[in-house]
PDB file of C-alpha atoms in Angstrom:
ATOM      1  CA  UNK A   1      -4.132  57.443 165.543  1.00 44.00           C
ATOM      2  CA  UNK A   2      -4.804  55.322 162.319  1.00 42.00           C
ATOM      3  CA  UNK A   3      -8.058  53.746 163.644  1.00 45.00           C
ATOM      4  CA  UNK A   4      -8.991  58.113 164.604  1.00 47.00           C
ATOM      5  CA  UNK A   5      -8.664  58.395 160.952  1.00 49.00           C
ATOM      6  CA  UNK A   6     -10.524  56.206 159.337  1.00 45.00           C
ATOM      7  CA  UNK A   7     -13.538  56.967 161.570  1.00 46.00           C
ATOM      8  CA  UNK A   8     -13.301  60.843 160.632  1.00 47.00           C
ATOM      9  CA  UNK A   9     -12.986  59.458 157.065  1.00 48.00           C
ATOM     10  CA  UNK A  10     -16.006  57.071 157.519  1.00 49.00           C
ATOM     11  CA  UNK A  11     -18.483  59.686 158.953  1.00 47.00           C
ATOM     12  CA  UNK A  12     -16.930  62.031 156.249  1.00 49.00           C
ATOM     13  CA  UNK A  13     -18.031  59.501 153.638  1.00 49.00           C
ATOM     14  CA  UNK A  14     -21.388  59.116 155.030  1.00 49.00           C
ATOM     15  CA  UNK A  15     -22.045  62.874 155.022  1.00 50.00           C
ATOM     16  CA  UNK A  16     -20.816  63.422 151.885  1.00 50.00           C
ATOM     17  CA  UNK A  17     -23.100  60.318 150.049  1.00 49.00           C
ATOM     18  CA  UNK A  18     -26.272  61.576 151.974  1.00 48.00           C
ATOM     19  CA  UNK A  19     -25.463  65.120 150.372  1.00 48.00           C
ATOM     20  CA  UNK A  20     -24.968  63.845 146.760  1.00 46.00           C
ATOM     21  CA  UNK A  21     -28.437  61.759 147.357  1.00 47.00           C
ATOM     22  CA  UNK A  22     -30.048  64.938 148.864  1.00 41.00           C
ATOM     23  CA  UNK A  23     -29.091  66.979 145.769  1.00 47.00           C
ATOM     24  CA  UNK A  24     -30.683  64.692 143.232  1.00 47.00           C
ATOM     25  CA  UNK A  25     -34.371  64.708 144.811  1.00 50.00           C
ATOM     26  CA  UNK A  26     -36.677  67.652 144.905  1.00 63.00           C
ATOM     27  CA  UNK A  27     -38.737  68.679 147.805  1.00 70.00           C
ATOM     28  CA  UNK A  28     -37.304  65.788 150.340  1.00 92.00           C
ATOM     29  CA  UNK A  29     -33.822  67.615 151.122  1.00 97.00           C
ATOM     30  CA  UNK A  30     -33.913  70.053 154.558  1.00 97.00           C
ATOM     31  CA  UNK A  31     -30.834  72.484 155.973  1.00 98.00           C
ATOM     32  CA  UNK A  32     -31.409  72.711 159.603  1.00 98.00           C
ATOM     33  CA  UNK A  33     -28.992  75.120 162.127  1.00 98.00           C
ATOM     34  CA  UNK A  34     -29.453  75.091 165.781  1.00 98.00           C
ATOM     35  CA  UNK A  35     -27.302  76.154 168.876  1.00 98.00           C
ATOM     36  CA  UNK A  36     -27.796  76.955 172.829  1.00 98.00           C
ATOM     37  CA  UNK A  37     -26.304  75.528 176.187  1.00 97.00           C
ATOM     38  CA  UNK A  38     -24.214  72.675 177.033  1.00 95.00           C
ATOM     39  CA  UNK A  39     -23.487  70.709 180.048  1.00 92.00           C
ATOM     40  CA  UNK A  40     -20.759  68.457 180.422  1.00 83.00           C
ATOM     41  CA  UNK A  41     -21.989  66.271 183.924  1.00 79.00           C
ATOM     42  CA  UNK A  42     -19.830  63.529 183.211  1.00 69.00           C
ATOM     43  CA  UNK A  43     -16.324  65.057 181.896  1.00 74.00           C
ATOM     44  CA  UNK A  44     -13.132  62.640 182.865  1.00 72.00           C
ATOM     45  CA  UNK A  45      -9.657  63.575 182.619  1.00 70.00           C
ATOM     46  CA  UNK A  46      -7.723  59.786 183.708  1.00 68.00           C
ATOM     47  CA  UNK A  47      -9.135  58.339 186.702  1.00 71.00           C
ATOM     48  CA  UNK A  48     -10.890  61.561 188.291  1.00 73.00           C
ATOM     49  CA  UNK A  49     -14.052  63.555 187.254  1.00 74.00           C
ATOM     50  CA  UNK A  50     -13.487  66.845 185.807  1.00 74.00           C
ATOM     51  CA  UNK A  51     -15.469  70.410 186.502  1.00 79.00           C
ATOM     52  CA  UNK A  52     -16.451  71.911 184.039  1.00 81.00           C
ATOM     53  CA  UNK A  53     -18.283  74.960 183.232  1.00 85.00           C
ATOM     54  CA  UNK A  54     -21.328  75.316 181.391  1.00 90.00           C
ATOM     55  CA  UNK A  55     -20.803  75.861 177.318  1.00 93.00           C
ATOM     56  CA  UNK A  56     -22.737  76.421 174.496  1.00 97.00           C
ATOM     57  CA  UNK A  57     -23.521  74.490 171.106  1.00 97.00           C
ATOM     58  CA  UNK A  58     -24.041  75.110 167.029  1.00 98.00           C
ATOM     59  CA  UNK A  59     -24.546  73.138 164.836  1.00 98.00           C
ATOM     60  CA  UNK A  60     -26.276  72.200 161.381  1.00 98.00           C
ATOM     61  CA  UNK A  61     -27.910  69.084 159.618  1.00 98.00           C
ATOM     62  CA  UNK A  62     -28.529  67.925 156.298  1.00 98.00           C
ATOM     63  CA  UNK A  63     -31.667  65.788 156.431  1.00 97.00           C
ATOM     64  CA  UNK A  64     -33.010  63.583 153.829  1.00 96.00           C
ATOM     65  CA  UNK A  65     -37.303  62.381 153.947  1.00 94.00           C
ATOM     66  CA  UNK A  66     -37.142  58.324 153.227  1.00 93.00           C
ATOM     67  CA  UNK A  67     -41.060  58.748 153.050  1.00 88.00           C
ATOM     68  CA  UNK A  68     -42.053  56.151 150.035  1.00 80.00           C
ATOM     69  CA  UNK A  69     -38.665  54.681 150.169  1.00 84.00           C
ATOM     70  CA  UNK A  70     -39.517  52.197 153.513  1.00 78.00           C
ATOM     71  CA  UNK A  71     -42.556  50.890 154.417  1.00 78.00           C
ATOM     72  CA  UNK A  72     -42.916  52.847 157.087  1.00 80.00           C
ATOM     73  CA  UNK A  73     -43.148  56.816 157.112  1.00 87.00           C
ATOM     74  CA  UNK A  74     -41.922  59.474 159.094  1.00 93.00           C
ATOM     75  CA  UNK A  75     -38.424  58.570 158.762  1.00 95.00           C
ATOM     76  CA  UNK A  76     -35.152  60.741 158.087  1.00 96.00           C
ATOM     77  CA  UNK A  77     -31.460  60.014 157.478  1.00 96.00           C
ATOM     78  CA  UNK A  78     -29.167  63.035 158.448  1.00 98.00           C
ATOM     79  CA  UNK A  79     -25.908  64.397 158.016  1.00 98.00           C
ATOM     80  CA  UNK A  80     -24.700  65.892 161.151  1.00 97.00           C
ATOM     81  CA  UNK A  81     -22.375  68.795 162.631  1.00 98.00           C
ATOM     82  CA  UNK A  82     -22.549  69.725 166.292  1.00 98.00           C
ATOM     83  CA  UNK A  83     -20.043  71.931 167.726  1.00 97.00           C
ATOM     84  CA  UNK A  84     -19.687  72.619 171.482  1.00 94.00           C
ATOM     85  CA  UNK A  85     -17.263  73.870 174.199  1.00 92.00           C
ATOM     86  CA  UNK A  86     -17.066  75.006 177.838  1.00 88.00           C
ATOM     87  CA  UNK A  87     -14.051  76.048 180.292  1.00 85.00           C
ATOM     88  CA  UNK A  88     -12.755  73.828 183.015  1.00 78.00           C
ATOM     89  CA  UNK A  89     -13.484  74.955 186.345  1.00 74.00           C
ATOM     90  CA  UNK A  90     -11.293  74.817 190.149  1.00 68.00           C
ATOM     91  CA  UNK A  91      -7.645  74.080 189.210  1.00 61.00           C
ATOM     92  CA  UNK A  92      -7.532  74.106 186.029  1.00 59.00           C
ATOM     93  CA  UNK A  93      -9.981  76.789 185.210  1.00 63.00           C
ATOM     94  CA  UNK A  94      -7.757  78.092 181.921  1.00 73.00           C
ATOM     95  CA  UNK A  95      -8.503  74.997 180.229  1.00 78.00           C
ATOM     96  CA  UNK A  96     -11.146  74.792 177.609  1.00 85.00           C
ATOM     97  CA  UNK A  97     -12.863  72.058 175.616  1.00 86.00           C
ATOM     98  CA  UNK A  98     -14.206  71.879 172.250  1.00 91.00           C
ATOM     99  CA  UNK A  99     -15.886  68.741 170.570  1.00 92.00           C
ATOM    100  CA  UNK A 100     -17.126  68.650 166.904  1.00 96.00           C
ATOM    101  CA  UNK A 101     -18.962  65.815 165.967  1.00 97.00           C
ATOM    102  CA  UNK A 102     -19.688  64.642 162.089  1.00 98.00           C
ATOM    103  CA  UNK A 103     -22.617  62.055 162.797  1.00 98.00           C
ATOM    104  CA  UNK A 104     -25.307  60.014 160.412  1.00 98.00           C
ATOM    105  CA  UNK A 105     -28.409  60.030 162.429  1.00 98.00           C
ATOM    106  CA  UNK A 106     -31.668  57.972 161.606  1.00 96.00           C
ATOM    107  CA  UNK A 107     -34.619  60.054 162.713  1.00 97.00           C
ATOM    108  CA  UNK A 108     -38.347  59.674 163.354  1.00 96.00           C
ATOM    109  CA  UNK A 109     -40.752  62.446 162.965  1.00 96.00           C
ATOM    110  CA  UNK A 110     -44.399  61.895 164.530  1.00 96.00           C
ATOM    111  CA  UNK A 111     -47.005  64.809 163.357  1.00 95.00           C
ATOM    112  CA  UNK A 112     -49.657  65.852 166.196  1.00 97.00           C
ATOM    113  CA  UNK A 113     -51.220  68.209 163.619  1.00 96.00           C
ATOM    114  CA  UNK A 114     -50.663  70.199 160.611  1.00 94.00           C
ATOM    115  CA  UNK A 115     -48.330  72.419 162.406  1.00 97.00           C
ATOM    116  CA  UNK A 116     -46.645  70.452 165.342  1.00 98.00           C
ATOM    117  CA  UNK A 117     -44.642  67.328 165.556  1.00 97.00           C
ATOM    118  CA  UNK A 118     -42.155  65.322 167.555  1.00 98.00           C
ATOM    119  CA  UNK A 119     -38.700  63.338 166.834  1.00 98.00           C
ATOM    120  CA  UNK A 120     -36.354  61.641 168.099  1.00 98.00           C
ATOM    121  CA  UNK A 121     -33.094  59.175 167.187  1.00 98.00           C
ATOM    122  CA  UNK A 122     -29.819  58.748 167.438  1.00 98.00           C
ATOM    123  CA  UNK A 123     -26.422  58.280 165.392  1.00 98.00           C
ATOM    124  CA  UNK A 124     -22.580  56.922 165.496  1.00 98.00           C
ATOM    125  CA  UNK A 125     -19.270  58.896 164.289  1.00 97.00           C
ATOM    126  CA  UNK A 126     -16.689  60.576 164.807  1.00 96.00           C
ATOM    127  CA  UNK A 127     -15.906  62.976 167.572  1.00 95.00           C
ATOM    128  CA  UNK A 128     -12.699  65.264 167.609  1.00 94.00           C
ATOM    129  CA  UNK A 129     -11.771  66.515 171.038  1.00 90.00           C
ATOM    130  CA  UNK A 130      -9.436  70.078 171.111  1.00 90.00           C
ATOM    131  CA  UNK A 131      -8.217  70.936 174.799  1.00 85.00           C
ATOM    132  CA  UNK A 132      -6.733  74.387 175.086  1.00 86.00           C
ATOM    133  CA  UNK A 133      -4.451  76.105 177.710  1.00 79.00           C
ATOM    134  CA  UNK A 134      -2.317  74.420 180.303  1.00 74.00           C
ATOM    135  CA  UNK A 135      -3.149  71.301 178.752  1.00 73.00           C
ATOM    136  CA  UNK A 136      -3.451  70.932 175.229  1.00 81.00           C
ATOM    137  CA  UNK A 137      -4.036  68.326 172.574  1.00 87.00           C
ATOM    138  CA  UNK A 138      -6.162  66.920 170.635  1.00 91.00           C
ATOM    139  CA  UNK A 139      -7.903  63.576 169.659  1.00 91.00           C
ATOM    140  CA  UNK A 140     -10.452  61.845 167.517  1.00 93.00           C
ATOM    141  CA  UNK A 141     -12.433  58.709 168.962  1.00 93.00           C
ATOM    142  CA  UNK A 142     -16.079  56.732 167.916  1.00 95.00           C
ATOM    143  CA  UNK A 143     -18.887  58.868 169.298  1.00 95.00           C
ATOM    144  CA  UNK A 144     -22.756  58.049 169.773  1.00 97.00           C
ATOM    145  CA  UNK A 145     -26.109  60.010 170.276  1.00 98.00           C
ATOM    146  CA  UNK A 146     -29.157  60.649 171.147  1.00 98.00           C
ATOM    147  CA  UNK A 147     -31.365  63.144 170.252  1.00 98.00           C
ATOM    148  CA  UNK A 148     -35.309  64.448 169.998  1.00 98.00           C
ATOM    149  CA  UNK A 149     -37.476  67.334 170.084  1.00 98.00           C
ATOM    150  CA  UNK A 150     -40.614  69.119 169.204  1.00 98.00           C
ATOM    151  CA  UNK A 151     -40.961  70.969 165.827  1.00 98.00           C
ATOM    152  CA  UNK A 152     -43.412  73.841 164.841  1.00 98.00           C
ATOM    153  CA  UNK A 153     -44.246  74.305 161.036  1.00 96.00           C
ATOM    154  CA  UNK A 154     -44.267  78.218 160.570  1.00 95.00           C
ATOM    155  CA  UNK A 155     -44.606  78.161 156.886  1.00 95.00           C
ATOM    156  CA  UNK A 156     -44.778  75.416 153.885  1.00 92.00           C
ATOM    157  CA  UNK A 157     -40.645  76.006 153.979  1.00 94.00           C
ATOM    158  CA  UNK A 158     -39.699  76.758 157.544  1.00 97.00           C
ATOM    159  CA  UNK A 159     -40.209  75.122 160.895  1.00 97.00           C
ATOM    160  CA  UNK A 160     -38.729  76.264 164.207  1.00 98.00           C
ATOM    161  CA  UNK A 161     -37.519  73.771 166.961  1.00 98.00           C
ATOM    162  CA  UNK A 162     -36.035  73.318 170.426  1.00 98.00           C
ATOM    163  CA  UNK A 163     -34.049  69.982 170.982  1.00 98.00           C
ATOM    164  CA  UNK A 164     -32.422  67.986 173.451  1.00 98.00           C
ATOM    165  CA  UNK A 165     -29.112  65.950 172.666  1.00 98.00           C
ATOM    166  CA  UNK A 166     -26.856  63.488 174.742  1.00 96.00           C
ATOM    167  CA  UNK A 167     -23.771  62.946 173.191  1.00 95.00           C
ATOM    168  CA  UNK A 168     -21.165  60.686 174.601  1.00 93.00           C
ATOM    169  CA  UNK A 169     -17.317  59.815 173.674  1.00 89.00           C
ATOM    170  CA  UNK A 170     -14.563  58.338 175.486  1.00 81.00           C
ATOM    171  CA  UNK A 171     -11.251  57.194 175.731  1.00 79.00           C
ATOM    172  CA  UNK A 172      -9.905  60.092 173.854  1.00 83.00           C
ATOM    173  CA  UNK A 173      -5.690  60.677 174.232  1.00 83.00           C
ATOM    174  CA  UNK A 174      -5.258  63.981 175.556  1.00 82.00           C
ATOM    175  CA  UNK A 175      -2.340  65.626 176.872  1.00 73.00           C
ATOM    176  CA  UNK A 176      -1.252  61.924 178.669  1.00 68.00           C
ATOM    177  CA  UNK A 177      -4.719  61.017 180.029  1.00 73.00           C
ATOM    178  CA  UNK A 178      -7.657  59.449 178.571  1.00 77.00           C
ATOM    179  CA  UNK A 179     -10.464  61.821 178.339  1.00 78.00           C
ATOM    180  CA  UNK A 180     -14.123  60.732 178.435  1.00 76.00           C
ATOM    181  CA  UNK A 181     -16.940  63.037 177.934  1.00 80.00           C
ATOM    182  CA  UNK A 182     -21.283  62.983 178.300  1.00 85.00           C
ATOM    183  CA  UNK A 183     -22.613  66.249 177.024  1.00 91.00           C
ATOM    184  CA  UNK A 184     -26.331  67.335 177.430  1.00 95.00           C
ATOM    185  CA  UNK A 185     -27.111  69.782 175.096  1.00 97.00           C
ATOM    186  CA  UNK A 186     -30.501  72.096 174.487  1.00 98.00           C
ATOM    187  CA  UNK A 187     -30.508  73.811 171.293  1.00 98.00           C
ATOM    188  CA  UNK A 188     -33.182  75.680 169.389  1.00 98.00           C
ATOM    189  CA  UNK A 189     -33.166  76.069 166.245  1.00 98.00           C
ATOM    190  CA  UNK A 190     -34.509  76.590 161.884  1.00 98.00           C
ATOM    191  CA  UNK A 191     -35.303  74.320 159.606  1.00 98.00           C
ATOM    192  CA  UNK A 192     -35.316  74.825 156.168  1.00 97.00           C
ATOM    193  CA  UNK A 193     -36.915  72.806 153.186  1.00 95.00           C
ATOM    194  CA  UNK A 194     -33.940  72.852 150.138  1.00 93.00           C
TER     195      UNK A 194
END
C-alpha cells in the first residue's frame, strides 16, 4: 500500500513539474481532451480470465514541444489523464471497472504536410483500479503505455485527432484477488495550442 503511494505521488510530481514548465513558455504548451471505446481483451481476476463488456474512455493531456531543446525535433513530453470503465459480463455482470491513469508520456510527432501528421509513444505511472458491486475495492499499481495516432491541423490553434492506446497494469489487490488488466482504447479527440 506504501509502494501504491509513492507511485501516485511520483506521477503526481511529474505532472505537476511539466505544468509549471508549460506555464513559463509561450506558444509550446497544448491542452488536448479525447474519449471513445474501450476494450478490456485481457482482464484477470486471480488465476482465471475475466469478461468484460465493452467501455468507454476520457481523458486529457498537457503537452509540452521540446523542439530546440534536443537535437532532434518533433518531440513532446506530456502530462497524462485517461479515464476508462466497462461492466463485467456472465456471473458477475453487476460488477464494474474503472481505471484512471496519471502518466508522463514522451511523444513523437512526424508532419506529412502542413495540415496532417502522425505520433506515437508511450509512458509509465500510476494506475488506480475502482471495482464496484458484488466485489468492491480498490488499488493503485505501476502502469505502462502505448499510444499513436494521426492528427489534422484545422486552424493555427486547433487540430482534431483519432488515437489508439494500449494500456496495461497488473497485479492490482482487489477484493482478495490480484487483478491484471490490457485495455485497447480508440479515442478521438481536440487539441488545443495554450
Amino acid at each position: 500500500m506504501r509502494m501504491n503511494r509513492y507511485l501516485l505521488a511520483a506521477a503526481m510530481i511529474v505532472m505537476g513539474g511539466a505544468a509549471a514548465q508549460a506555464q513559463s513558455t509561450d506558444g509550446r504548451v497544448s491542452l488536448s481532451v479525447l474519449g471513445g471505446w474501450s476494450a478490456h481483451p485481457a482482464l484477470t481476476f486471480g488465476p482465471q480470465r475475466a469478461d468484460v463488456n465493452d467501455g468507454f474512455n476520457v481523458g486529457a493531456r498537457l503537452g509540452y514541444d521540446m523542439n530546440g531543446m534536443l537535437p532532434w525535433s518533433g518531440f513532446s513530453l506530456d502530462a497524462d489523464y485517461f479515464y476508462n470503465q466497462a461492466n463485467y459480463g456472465g456471473a458477475n455482470n453487476d460488477a464494474q471497472l474503472g481505471s484512471s491513469s496519471y502518466m508522463g508520456d514522451i511523444t513523437y510527432h512526424l508532419p506529412l504536410n502542413p495540415q496532417w501528421n502522425v505520433y506515437g509513444g508511450g509512458g509509465l505511472g500510476a494506475v488506480h483500479y475502482n471495482l464496484n458491486g458484488a466485489l468492491h475495492g480498490s488499488s493503485t499499481v505501476f502502469g505502462w503505455q502505448a499510444l499513436g495516432g494521426v492528427e489534422y491541423q484545422y486552424s493555427p490553434d486547433m487540430a482534431m485527432f483519432a488515437e489508439y492506446r494500449y494500456q496495461n497494469a497488473h497485479d492490482a489487490n482487489i477484493a482478495g484477488g490480484p487483478v491484471g488488466n490490457t485495455s485497447n482504447n480508440l479515442s478521438m479527440g481536440l487539441k488545443f495550442k495554450l
